[in-house]
Coordinates of C-alpha atoms in Angstrom, one line a residue:
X1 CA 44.6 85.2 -68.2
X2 CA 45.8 88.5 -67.1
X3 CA 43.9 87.9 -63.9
X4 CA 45.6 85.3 -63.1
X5 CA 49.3 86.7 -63.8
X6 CA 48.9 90.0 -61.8
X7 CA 47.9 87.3 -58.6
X8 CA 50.9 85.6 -59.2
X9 CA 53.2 85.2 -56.2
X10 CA 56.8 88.1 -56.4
X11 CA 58.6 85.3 -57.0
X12 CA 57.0 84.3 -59.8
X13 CA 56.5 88.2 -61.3
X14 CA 60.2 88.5 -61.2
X15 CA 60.7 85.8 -63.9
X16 CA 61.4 87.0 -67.6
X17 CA 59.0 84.5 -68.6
X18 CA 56.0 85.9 -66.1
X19 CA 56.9 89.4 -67.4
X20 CA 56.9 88.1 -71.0
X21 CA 53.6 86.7 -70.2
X22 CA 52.2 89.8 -69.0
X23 CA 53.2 91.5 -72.2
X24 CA 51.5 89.2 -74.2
X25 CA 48.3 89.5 -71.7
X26 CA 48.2 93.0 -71.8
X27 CA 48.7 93.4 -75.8
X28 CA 45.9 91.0 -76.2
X29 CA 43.6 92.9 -73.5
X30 CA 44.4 96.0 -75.9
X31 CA 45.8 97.6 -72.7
X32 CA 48.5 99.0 -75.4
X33 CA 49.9 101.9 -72.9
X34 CA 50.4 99.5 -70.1
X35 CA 52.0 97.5 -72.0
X36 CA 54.8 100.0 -73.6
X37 CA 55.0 100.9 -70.1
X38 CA 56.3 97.6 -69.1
X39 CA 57.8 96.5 -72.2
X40 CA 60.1 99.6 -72.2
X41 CA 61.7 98.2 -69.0
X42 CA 63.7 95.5 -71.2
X43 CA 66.3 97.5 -73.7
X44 CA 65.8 96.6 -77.7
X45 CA 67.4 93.5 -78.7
X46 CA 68.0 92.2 -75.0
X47 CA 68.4 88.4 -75.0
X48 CA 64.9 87.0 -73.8
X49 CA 61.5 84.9 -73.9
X50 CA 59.6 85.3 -76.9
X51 CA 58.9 88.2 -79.4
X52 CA 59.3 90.9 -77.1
X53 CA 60.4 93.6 -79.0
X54 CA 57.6 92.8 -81.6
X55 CA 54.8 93.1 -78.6
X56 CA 56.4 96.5 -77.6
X57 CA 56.6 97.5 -81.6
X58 CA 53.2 96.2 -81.9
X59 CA 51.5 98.3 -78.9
X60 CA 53.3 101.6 -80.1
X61 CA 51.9 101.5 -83.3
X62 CA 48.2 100.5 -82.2
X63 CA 48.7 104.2 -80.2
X64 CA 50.1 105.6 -83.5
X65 CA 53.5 106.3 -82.0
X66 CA 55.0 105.5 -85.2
X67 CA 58.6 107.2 -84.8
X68 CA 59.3 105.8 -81.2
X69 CA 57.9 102.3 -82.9
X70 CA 60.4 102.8 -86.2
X71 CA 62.8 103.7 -83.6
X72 CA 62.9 100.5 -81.3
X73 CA 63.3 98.4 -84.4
X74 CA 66.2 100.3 -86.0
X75 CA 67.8 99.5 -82.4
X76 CA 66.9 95.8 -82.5
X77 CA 68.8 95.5 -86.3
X78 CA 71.4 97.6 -84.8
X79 CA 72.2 94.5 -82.5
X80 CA 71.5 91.5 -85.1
X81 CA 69.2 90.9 -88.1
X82 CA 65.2 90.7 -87.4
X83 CA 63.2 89.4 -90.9
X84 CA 59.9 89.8 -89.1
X85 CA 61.0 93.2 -87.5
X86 CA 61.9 94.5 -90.8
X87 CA 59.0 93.6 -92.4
X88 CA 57.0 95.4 -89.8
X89 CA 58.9 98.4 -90.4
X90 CA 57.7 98.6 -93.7
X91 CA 54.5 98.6 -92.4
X92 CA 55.1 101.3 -89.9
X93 CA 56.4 103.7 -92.6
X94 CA 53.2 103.1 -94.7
X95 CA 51.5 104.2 -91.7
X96 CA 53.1 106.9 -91.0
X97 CA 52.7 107.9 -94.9
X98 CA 56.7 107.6 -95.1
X99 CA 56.3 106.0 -98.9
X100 CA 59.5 106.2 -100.6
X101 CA 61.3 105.3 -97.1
X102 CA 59.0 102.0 -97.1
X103 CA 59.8 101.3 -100.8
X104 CA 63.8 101.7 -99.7
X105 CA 62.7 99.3 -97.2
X106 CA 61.1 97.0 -98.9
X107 CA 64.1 96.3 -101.1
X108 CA 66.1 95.4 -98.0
X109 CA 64.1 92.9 -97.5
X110 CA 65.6 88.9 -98.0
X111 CA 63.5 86.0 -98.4
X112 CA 63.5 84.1 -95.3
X113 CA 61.1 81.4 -93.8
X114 CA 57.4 81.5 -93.2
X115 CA 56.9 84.0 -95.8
X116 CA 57.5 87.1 -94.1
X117 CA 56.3 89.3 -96.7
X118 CA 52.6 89.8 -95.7
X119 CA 50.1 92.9 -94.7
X120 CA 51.0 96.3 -96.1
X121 CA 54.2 95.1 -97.2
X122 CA 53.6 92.7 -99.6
X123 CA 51.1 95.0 -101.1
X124 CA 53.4 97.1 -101.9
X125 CA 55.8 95.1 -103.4
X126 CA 52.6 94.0 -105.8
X127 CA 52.8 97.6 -106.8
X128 CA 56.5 98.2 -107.5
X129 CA 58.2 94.7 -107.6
X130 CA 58.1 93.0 -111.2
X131 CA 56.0 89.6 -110.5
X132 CA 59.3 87.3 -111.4
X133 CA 60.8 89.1 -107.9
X134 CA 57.9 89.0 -106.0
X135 CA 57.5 85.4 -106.9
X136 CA 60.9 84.4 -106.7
X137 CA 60.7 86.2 -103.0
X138 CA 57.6 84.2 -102.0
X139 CA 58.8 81.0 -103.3
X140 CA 61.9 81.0 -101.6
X141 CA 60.6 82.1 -97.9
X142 CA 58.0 79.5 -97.7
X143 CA 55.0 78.4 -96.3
X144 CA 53.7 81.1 -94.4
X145 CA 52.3 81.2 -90.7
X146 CA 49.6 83.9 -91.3
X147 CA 48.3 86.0 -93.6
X148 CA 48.0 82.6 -96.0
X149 CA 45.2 83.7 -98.1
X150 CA 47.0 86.8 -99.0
X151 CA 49.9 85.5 -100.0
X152 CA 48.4 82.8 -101.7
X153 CA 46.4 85.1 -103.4
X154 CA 49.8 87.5 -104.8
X155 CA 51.3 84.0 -106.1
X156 CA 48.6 83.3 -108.3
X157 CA 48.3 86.8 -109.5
X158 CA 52.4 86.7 -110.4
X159 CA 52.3 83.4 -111.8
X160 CA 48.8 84.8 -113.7
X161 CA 50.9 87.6 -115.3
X162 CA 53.8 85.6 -116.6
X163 CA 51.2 83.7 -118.3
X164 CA 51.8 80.8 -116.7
X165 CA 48.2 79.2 -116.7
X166 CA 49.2 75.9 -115.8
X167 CA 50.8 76.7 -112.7
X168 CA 47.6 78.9 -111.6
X169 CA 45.5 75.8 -112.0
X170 CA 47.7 73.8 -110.3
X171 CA 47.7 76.0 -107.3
X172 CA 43.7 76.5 -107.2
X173 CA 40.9 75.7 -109.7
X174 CA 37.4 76.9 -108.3
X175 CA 36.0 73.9 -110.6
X176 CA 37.9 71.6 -108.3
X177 CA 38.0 73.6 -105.0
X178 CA 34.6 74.8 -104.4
X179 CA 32.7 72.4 -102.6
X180 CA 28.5 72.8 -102.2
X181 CA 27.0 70.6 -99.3
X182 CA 23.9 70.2 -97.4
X183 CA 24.7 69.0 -93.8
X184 CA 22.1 66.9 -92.6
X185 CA 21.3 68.0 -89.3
X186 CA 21.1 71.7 -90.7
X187 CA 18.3 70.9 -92.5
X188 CA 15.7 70.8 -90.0
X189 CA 13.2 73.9 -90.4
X190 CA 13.2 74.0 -86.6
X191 CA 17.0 74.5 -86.2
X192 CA 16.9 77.5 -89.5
X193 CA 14.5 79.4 -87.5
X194 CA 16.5 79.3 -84.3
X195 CA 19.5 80.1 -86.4
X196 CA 17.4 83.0 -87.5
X197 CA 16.4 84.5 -83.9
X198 CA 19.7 84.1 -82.7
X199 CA 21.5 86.5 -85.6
X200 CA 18.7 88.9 -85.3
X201 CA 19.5 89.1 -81.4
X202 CA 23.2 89.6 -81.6
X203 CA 24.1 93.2 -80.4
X204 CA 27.3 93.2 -82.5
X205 CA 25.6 93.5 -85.9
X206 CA 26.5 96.6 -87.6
X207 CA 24.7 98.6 -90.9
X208 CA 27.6 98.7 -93.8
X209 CA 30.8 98.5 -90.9
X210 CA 33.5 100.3 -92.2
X211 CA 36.9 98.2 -93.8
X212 CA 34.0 95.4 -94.5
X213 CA 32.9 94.9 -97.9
X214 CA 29.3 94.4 -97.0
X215 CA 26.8 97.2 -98.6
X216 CA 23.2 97.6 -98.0
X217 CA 23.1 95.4 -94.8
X218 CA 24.7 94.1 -91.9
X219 CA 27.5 92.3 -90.6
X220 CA 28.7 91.4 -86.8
X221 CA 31.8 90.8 -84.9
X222 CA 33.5 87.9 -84.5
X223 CA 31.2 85.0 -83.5
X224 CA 32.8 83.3 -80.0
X225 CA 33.3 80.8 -77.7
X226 CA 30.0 82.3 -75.9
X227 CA 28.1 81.7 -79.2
X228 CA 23.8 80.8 -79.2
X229 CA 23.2 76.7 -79.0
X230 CA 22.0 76.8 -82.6
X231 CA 25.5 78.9 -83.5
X232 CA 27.7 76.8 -81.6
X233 CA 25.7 73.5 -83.1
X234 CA 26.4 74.6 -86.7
X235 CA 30.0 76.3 -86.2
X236 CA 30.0 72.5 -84.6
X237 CA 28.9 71.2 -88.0
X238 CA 30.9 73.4 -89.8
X239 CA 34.4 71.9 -88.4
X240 CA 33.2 68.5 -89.4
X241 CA 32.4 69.8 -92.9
X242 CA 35.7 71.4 -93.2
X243 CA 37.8 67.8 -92.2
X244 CA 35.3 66.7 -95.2
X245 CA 36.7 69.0 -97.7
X246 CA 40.2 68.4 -96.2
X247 CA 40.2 65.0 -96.6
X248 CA 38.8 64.8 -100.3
X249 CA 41.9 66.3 -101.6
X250 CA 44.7 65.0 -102.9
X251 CA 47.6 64.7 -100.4
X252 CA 49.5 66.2 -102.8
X253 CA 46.6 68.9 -103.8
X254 CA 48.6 72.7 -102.8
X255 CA 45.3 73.9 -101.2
X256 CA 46.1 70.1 -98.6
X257 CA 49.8 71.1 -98.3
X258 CA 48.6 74.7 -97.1
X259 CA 46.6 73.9 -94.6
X260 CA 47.2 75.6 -90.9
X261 CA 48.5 72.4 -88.4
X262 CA 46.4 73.8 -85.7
X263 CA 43.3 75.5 -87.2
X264 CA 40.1 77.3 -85.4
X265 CA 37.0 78.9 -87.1
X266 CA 36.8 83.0 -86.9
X267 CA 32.9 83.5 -88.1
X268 CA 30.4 86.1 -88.2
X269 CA 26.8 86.6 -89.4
X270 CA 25.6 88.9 -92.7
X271 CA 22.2 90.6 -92.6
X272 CA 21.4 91.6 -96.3
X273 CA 18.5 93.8 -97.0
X274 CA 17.0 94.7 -100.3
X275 CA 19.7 95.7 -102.7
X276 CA 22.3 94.3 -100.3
X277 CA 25.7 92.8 -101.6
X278 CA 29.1 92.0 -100.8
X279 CA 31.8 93.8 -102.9
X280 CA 34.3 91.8 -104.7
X281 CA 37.4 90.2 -102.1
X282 CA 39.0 87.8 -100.6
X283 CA 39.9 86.9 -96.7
X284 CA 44.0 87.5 -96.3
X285 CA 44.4 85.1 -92.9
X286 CA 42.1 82.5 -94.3
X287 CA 43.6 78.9 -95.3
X288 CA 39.5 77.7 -96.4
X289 CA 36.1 80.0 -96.3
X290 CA 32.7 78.5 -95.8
X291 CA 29.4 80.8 -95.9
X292 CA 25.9 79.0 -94.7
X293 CA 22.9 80.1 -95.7
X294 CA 20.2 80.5 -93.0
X295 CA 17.6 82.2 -94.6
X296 CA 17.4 83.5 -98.3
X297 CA 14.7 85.4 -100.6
X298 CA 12.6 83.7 -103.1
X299 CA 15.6 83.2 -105.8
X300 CA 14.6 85.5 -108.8
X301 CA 17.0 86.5 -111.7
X302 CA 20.1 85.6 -109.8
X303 CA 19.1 87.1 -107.1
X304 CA 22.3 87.4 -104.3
X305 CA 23.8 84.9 -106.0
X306 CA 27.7 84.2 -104.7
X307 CA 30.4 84.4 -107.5
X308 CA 33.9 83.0 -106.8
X309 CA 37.0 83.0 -108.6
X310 CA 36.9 87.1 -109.7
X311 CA 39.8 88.8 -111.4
X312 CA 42.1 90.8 -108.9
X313 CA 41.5 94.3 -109.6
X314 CA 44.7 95.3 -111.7
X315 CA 43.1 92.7 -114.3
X316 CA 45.4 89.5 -114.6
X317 CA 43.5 87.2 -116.3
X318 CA 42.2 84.1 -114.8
X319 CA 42.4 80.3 -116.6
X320 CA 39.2 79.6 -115.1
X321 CA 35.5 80.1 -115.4
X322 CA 33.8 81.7 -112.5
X323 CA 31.7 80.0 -110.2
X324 CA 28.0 81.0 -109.6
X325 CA 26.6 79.7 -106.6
X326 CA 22.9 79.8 -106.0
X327 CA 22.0 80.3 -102.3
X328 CA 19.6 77.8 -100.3
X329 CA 18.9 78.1 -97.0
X330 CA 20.7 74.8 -95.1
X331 CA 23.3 75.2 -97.7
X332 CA 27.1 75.2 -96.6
X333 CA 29.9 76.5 -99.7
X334 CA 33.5 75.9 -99.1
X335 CA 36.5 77.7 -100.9
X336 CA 40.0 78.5 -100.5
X337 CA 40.4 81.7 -99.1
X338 CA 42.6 83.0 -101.5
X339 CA 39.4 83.1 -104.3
X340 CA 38.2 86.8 -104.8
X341 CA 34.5 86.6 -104.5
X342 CA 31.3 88.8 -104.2
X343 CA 27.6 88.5 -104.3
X344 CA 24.7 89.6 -106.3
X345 CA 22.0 92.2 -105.0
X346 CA 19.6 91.1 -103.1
X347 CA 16.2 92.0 -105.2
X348 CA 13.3 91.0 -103.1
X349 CA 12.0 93.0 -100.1
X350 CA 12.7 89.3 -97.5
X351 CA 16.3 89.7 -95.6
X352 CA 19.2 87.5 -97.0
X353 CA 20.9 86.1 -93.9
X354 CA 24.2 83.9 -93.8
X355 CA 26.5 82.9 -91.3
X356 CA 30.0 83.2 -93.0
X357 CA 33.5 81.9 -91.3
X358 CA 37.5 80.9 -92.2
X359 CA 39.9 78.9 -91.1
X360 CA 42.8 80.5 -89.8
X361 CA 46.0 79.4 -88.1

């Protein structure tokens, strides 16, 4: 894409739109200096195409220019009122280990649409808001655009803590909402093994990566476009699985009603060795989680077995009994992504390898 703007015609590169573009091109390139280089050409809060001001914001903080970031925004609510800009200042002041200022920012913070309170922010206002504000807040700005699972996840802990158990269950009930399934064409020895080459050969995969909750293995990147057959073929699979699960519930189900109108699969492959496990979490920018097991140990005493619907860790109480899932190789488990979840070591000497994915907006 950026290729093809910077051989645009001088006509063309003129237009707000094609410079607009560019910005976007470059943020998503990662080419964050080039892009506060051009997005410093348009003055904060000028009338234009698109976020602008939120691509230029964006870029200075990935260089961890945190003041000349804090300041573009205090210019942009200088000429009108930004919800999404605000928010992203309290993230900015987090970042910049500004505390108190980000808790006085927080609290200027209105409910507005698509649920603006997400990231950093809304985990702080889980720390100093009382859970009737905090849910008040996110029942009044709506469904959000991203970040689903994690705001998903702060309403049931709220609605947990004013005991209202009901509601919870309403929302989510792992008894209801996690889904085992054996897709047929996945079950073929043949297409496991392959599966099995192709995760061993990815150059991504990465012993214990940092901000990952995988210990005592491996994890990759992000799985793409550019996949193995046997990865595209079950990511394939997968899809078809997921408009399964979609279309057994309820039309009126909340996990139905939340569901992104244009979704795509993120995935990315877990290598567990001996004494391997996932810690306890849950994916923030899921809507629905699937993990698929490709190859797994001779089950003994539990052995890397996946448990979903954990307690959060400040210890609201959950209506509901926690799932233990059992893992077979050919075997797909979907959940909401708002479940906290983890696994059980891994106690044999074979490799416990899965193939894990959401669905995100």
């Amino acid at each position: 894409m950026l290729a093809v703007l910077q051989s645009g015609d001088g006509k063309a590169k003129a237009s707000a739109l094609f410079q607009y573009r560019l910005l976007q091109a470059l943020v998503l390139a990662k080419r964050y200096h080039e892009a506060v280089c051009l997005g410093s050409e348009r003055q904060p809060g000028q009338p234009g195409p698109g976020a602008w001001d939120g691509l230029v914001v964006e870029s200075l903080h990935q260089l961890g220019r945190y003041d000349e970031a804090l300041a573009r925004i205090d210019a942009v609510l200088a000429c009108g009122e930004d919800p999404i800009l605000r928010c992203e200042r309290v993230r900015l002041l987090l970042a910049a280990d500004r505390r108190q200022e980000a808790i006085a920012s927080l609290d200027q913070l209105q409910p507005g649409i698509k649920a603006i309170l997400s990231g950093p922010a809304l985990e702080l206002a889980l720390e100093v808001w009382s859970r009737r504000h905090l849910l008040d807040f996110i029942d009044q700005s709506g469904p959000p655009v991203r970040h689903i699972g994690q705001v998903a996840e702060a309403r049931l802990r709220c609605l947990a803590a004013l005991g209202r158990s009901d509601d919870v269950l309403a929302m989510v009930d792992p008894g209801r909402h996690v889904i085992e399934s054996y897709p047929s064409s996945t079950q073929d020895p043949q297409f496991l093994a392959a599966l099995c080459r192709e995760v061993s050969a990815l150059g991504s995969l990465v012993d214990d990566p940092e901000g990952y909750t995988t210990r005592g293995g491996q994890q990759s990147s992000r799985i793409l476009e550019n996949a193995p057959p046997a990865m595209m073929d079950l990511l394939e699979q997968c899809r078809r699985e997921v408009e399964r699960y979609a279309a057994m519930l309820s039309a009126h189900d909340p996990v139905a009603l939340s569901r992104p109108q244009n979704p795509s699969i993120e995935a990315w492959a877990v290598v567990l060795r001996k004494g391997g496990h996932q810690l306890p979490h849950y994916h923030p920018n899921g809507w629905l989680s699937g993990v698929f097991y490709v190859a797994v140990p001779t089950v003994r005493a539990q052995s890397g077995a996946l448990r979903i619907g954990l307690p959060p860790p400040t210890g609201e109480t959950m209506p509901w009994d926690e799932q233990n899932v059992m893992p077979e190789p050919g075997k797909l488990v979907l959940f909401p992504s708002m479940l906290r979840h983890a696994t059980d070591d891994n106690k044999t000497n074979a490799h416990r390898i899965s193939i894990a994915f959401d669905v995100v907006p």
